[in-house]
PDB file of C-alpha atoms in Angstrom:
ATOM      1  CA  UNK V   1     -18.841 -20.792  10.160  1.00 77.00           C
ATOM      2  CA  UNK V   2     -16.153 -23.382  10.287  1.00 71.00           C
ATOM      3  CA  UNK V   3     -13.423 -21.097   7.961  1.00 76.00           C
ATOM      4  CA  UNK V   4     -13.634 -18.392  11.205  1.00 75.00           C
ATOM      5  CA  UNK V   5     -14.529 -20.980  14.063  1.00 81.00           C
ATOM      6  CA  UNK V   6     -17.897 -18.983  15.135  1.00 83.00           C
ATOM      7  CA  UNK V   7     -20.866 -20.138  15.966  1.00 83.00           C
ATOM      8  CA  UNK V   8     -23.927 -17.821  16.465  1.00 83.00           C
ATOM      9  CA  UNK V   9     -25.563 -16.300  19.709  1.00 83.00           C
ATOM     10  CA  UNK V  10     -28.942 -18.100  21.065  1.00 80.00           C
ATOM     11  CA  UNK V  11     -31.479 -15.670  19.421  1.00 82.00           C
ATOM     12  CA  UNK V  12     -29.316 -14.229  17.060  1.00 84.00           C
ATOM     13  CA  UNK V  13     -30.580 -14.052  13.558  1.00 85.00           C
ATOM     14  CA  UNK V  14     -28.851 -15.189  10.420  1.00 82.00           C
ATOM     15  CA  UNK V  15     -28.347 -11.373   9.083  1.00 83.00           C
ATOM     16  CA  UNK V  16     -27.114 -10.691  12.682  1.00 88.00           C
ATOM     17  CA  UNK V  17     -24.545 -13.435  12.363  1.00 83.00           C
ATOM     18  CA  UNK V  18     -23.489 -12.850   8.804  1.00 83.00           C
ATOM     19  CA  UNK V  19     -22.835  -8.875   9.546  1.00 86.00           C
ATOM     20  CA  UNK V  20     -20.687 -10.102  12.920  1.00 87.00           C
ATOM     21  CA  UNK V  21     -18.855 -12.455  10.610  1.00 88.00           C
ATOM     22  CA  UNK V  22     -18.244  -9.747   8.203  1.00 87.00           C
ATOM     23  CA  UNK V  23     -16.902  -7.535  10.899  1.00 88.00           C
ATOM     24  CA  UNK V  24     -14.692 -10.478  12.099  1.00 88.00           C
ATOM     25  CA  UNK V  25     -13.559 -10.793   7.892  1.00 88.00           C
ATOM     26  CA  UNK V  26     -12.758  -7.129   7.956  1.00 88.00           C
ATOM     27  CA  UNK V  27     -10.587  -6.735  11.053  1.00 90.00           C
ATOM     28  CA  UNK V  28      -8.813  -9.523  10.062  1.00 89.00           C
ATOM     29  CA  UNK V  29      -8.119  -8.373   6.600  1.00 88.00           C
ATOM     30  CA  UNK V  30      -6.622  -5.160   8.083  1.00 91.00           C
ATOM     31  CA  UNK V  31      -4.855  -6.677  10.410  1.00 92.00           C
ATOM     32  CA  UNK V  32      -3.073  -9.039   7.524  1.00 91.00           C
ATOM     33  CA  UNK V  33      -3.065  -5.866   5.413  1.00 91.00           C
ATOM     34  CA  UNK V  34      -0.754  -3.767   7.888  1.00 93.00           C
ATOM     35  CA  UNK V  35       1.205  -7.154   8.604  1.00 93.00           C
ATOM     36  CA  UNK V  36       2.031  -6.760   4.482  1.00 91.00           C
ATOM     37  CA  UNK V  37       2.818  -3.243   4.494  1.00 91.00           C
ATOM     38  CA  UNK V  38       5.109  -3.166   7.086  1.00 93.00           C
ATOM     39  CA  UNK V  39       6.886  -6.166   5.623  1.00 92.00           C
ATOM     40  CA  UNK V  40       7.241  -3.955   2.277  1.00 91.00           C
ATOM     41  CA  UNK V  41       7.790  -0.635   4.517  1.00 92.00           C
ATOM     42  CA  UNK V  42      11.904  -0.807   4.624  1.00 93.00           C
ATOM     43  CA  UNK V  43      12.239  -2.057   0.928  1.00 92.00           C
ATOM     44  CA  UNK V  44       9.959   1.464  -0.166  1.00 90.00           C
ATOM     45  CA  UNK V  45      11.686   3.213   2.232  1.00 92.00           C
ATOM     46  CA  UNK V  46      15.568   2.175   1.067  1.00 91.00           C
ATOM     47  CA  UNK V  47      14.305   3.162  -2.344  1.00 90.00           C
ATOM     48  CA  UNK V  48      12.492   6.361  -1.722  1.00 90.00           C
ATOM     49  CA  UNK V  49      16.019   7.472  -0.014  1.00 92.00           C
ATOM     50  CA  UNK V  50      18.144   6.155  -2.803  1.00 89.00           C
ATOM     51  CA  UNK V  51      15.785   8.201  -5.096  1.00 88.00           C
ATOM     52  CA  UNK V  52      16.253  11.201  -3.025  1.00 90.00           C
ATOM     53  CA  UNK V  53      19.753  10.634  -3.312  1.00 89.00           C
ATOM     54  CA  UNK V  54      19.702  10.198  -6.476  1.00 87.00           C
ATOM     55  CA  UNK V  55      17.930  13.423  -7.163  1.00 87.00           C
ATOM     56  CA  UNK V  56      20.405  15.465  -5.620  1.00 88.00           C
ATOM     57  CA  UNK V  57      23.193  14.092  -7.433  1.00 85.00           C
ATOM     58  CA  UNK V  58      21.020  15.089 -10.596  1.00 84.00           C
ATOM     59  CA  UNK V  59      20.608  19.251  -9.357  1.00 86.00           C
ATOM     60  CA  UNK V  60      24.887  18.338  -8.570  1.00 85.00           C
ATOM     61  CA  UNK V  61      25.330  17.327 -11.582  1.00 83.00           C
ATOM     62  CA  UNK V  62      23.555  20.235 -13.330  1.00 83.00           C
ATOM     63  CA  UNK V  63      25.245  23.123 -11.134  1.00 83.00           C
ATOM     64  CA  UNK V  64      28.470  21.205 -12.488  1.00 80.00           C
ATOM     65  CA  UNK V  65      27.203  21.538 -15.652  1.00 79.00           C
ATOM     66  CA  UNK V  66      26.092  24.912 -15.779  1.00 81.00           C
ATOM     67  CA  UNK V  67      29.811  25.967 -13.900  1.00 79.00           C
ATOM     68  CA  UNK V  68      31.353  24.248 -16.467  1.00 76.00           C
ATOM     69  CA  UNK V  69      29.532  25.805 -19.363  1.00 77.00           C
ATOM     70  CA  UNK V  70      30.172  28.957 -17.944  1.00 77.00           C
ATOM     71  CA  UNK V  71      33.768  28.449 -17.753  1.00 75.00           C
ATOM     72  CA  UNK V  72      33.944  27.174 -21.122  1.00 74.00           C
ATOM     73  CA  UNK V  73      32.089  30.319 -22.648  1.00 74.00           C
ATOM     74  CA  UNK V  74      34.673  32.414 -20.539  1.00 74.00           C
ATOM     75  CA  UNK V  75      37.615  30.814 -21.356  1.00 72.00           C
ATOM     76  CA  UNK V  76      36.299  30.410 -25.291  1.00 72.00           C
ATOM     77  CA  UNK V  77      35.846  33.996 -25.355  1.00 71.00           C
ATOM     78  CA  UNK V  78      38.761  35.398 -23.973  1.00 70.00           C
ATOM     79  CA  UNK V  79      40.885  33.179 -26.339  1.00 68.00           C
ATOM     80  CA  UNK V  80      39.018  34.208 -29.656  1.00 67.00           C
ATOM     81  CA  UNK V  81      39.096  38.063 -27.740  1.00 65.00           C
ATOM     82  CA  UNK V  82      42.972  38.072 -27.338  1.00 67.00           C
ATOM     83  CA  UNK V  83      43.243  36.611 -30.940  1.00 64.00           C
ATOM     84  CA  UNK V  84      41.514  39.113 -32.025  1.00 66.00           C
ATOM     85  CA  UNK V  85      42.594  42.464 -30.339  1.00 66.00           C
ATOM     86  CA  UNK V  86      45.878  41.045 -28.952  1.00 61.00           C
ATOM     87  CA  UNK V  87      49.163  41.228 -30.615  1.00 56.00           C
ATOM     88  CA  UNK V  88      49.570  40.921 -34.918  1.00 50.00           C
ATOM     89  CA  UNK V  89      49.984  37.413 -35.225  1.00 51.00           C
ATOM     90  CA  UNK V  90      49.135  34.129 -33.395  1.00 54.00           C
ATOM     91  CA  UNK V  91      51.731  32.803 -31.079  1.00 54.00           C
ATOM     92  CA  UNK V  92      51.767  29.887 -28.801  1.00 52.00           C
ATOM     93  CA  UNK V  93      50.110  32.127 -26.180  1.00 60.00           C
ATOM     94  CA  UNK V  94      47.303  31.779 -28.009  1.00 58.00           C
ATOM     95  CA  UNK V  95      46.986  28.334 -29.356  1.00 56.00           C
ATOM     96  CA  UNK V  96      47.837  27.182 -25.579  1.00 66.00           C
ATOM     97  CA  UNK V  97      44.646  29.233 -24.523  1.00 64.00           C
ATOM     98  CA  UNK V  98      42.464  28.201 -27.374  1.00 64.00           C
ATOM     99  CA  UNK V  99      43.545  24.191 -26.621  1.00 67.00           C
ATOM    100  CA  UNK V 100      42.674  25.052 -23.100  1.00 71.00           C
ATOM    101  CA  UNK V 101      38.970  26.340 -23.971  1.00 67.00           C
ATOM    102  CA  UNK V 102      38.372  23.150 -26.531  1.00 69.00           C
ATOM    103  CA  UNK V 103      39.314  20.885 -23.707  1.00 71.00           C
ATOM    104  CA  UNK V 104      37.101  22.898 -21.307  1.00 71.00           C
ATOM    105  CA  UNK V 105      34.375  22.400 -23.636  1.00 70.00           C
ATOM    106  CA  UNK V 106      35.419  18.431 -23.541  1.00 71.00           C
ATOM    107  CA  UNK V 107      34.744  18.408 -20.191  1.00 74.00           C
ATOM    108  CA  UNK V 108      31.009  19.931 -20.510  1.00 74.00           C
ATOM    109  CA  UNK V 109      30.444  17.533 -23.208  1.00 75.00           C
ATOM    110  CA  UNK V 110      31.305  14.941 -19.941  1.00 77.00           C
ATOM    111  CA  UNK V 111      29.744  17.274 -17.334  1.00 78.00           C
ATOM    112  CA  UNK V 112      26.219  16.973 -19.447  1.00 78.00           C
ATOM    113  CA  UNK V 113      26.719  13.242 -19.744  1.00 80.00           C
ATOM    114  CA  UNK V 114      27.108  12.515 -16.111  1.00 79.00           C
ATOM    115  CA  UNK V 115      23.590  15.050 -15.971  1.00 80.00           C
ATOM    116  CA  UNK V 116      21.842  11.972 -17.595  1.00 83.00           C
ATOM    117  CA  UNK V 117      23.480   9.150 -16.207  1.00 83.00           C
ATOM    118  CA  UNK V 118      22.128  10.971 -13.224  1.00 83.00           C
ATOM    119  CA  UNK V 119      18.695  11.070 -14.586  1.00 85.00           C
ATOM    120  CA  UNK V 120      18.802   7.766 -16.032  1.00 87.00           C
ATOM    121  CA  UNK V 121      19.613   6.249 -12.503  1.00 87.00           C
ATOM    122  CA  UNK V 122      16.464   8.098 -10.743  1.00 85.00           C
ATOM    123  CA  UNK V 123      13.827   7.320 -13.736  1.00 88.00           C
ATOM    124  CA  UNK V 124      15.507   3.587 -13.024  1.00 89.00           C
ATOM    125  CA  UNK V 125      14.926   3.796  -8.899  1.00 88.00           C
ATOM    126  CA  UNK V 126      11.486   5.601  -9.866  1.00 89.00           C
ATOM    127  CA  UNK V 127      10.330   2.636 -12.114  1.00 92.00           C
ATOM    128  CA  UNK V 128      11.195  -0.331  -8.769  1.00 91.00           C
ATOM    129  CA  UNK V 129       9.336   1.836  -6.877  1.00 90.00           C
ATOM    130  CA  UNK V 130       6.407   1.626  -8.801  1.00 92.00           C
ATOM    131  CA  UNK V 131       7.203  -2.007  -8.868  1.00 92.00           C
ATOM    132  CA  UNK V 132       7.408  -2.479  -6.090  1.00 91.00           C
ATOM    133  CA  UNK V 133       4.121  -0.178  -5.012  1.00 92.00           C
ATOM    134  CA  UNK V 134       2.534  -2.582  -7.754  1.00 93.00           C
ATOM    135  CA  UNK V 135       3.571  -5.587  -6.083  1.00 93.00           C
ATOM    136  CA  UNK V 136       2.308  -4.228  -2.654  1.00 91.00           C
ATOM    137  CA  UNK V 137      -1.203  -3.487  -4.499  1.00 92.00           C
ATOM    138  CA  UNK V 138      -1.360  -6.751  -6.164  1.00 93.00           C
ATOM    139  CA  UNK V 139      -0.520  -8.810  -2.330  1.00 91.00           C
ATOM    140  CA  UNK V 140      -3.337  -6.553  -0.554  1.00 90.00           C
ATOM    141  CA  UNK V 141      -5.700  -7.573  -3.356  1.00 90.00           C
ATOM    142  CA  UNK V 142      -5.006 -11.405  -2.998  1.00 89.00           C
ATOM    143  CA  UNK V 143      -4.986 -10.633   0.859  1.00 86.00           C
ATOM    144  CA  UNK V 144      -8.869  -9.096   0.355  1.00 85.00           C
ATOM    145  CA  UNK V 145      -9.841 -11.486  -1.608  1.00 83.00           C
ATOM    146  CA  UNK V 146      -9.195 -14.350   0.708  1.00 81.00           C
ATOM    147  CA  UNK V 147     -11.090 -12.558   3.160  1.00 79.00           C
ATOM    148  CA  UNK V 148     -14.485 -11.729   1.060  1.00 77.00           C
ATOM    149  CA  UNK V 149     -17.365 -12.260   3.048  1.00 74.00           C
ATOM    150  CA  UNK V 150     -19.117 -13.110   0.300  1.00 74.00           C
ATOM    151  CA  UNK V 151     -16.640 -16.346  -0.589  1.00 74.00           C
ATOM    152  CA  UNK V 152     -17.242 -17.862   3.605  1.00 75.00           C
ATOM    153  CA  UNK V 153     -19.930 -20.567   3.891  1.00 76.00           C
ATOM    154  CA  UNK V 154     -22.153 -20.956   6.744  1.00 78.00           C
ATOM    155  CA  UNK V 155     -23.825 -24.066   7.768  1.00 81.00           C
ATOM    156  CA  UNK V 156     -26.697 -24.559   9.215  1.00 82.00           C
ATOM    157  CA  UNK V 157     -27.955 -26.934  12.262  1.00 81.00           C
ATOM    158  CA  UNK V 158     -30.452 -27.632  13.548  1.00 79.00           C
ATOM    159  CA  UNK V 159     -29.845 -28.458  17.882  1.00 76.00           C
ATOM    160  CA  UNK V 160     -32.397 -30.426  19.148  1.00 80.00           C
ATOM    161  CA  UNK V 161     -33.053 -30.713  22.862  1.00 78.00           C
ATOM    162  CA  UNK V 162     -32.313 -33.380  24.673  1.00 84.00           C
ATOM    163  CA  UNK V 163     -33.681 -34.328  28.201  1.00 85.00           C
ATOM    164  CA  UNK V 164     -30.276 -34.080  29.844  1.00 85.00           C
ATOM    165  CA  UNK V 165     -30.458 -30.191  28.631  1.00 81.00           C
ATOM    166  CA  UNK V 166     -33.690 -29.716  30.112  1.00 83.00           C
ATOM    167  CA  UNK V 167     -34.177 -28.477  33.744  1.00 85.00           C
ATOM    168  CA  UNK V 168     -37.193 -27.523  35.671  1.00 85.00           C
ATOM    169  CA  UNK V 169     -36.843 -24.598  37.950  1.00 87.00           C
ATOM    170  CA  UNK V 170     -40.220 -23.831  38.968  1.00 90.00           C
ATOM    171  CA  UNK V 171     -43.214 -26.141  38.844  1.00 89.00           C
ATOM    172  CA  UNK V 172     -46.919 -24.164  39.513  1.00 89.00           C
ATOM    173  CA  UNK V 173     -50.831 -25.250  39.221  1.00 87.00           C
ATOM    174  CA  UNK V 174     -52.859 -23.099  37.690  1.00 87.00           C
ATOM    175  CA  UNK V 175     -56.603 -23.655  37.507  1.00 85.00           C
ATOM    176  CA  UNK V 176     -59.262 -21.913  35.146  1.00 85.00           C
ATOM    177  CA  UNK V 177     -62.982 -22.180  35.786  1.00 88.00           C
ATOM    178  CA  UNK V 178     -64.960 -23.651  32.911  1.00 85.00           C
ATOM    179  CA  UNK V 179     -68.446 -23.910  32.704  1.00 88.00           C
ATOM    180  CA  UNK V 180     -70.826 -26.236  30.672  1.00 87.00           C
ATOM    181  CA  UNK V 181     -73.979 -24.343  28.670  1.00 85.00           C
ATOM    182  CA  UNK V 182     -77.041 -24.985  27.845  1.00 85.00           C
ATOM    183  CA  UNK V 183     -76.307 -26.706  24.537  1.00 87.00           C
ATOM    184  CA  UNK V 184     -74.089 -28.666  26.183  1.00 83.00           C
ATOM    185  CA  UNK V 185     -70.345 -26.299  24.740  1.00 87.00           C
ATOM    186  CA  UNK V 186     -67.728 -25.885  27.204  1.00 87.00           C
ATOM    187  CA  UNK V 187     -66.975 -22.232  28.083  1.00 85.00           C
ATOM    188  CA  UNK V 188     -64.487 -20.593  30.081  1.00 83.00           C
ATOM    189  CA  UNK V 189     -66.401 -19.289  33.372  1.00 76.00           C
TER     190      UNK V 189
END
């Protein structure tokens, strides 16, 4: 396999060769695999903290906004209350109070908008994220791909021996009897 720079064992078979190959394609798929994940690990990480972030300014933003509606209904009340039961007529007392609840209830009108800016900016971080977990996806897919098993060629030779690769260790006669019959047919003795 000239992609991986292997060669097979003497008396290994082809399957034998193609499943170490595939074990060699595997480890080396993982090892690319982390490689890619821990060069996208800080980018996820920034984002999943500026979600959390995020996030709490949204429950900040809705105490705010619940405080301030609160206040409002309070201050609303008490106004149309001392218009009501207080003195005869309407004096500046009351007008001051009653300007004082309407822009109290200008400021929940803000309160609630800053509530979905605040949402707005986490569905926004949310949406990279996914993005971004995309983009991870899409890099380990290329990254198995190159490293398919199926997709490496192997070649086959043939290695002939040569007389330079031969060497006698042990040289030994043996000798087995043999006897001629009667019609004349060789036999072993």
């Amino acid at each position: 396999c000239t992609q991986l720079k292997l060669t097979s064992q003497p008396g290994e078979t082809e399957g034998e060769f193609r499943a170490r190959l595939s074990q060699t394609l595997r480890e080396k798929r993982d090892t690319e695999i982390e490689k890619l994940r821990a060069k996208y690990a800080p980018k996820v990480q920034a984002l999943q903290d500026r979600i959390r972030r995020a996030e709490d300014k949204v429950e900040r933003e809705k105490s705010e906004y619940g405080q301030q509606q609160l206040s409002t209904a309070i201050s609303l009340g008490a106004t149309l209350l001392g218009a009501f039961m207080g003195r005869k007529s309407i004096g500046v007392g009351t007008v001051t109070r009653a300007s004082t609840a309407m822009r109290s209830a200008g400021r929940m009108g803000k309160e609630k908008g800053d509530v979905a800016r605040a949402g707005e900016t986490v569905g926004t971080l949310q949406q990279r994220l996914q993005e971004l977990d995309a983009q991870l996806e899409e890099d380990a897919a290329a990254i198995a791909a190159q490293f398919d098993a199926a997709s490496v060629s192997v070649e086959t030779k043939q290695l002939r021996p040569r007389k330079s690769d031969i060497s006698v260790a042990d040289v030994a006669l043996v000798w087995v009897p043999w006897t001629e019959s009667a019609n004349g047919m060789e036999e072993r003795a």
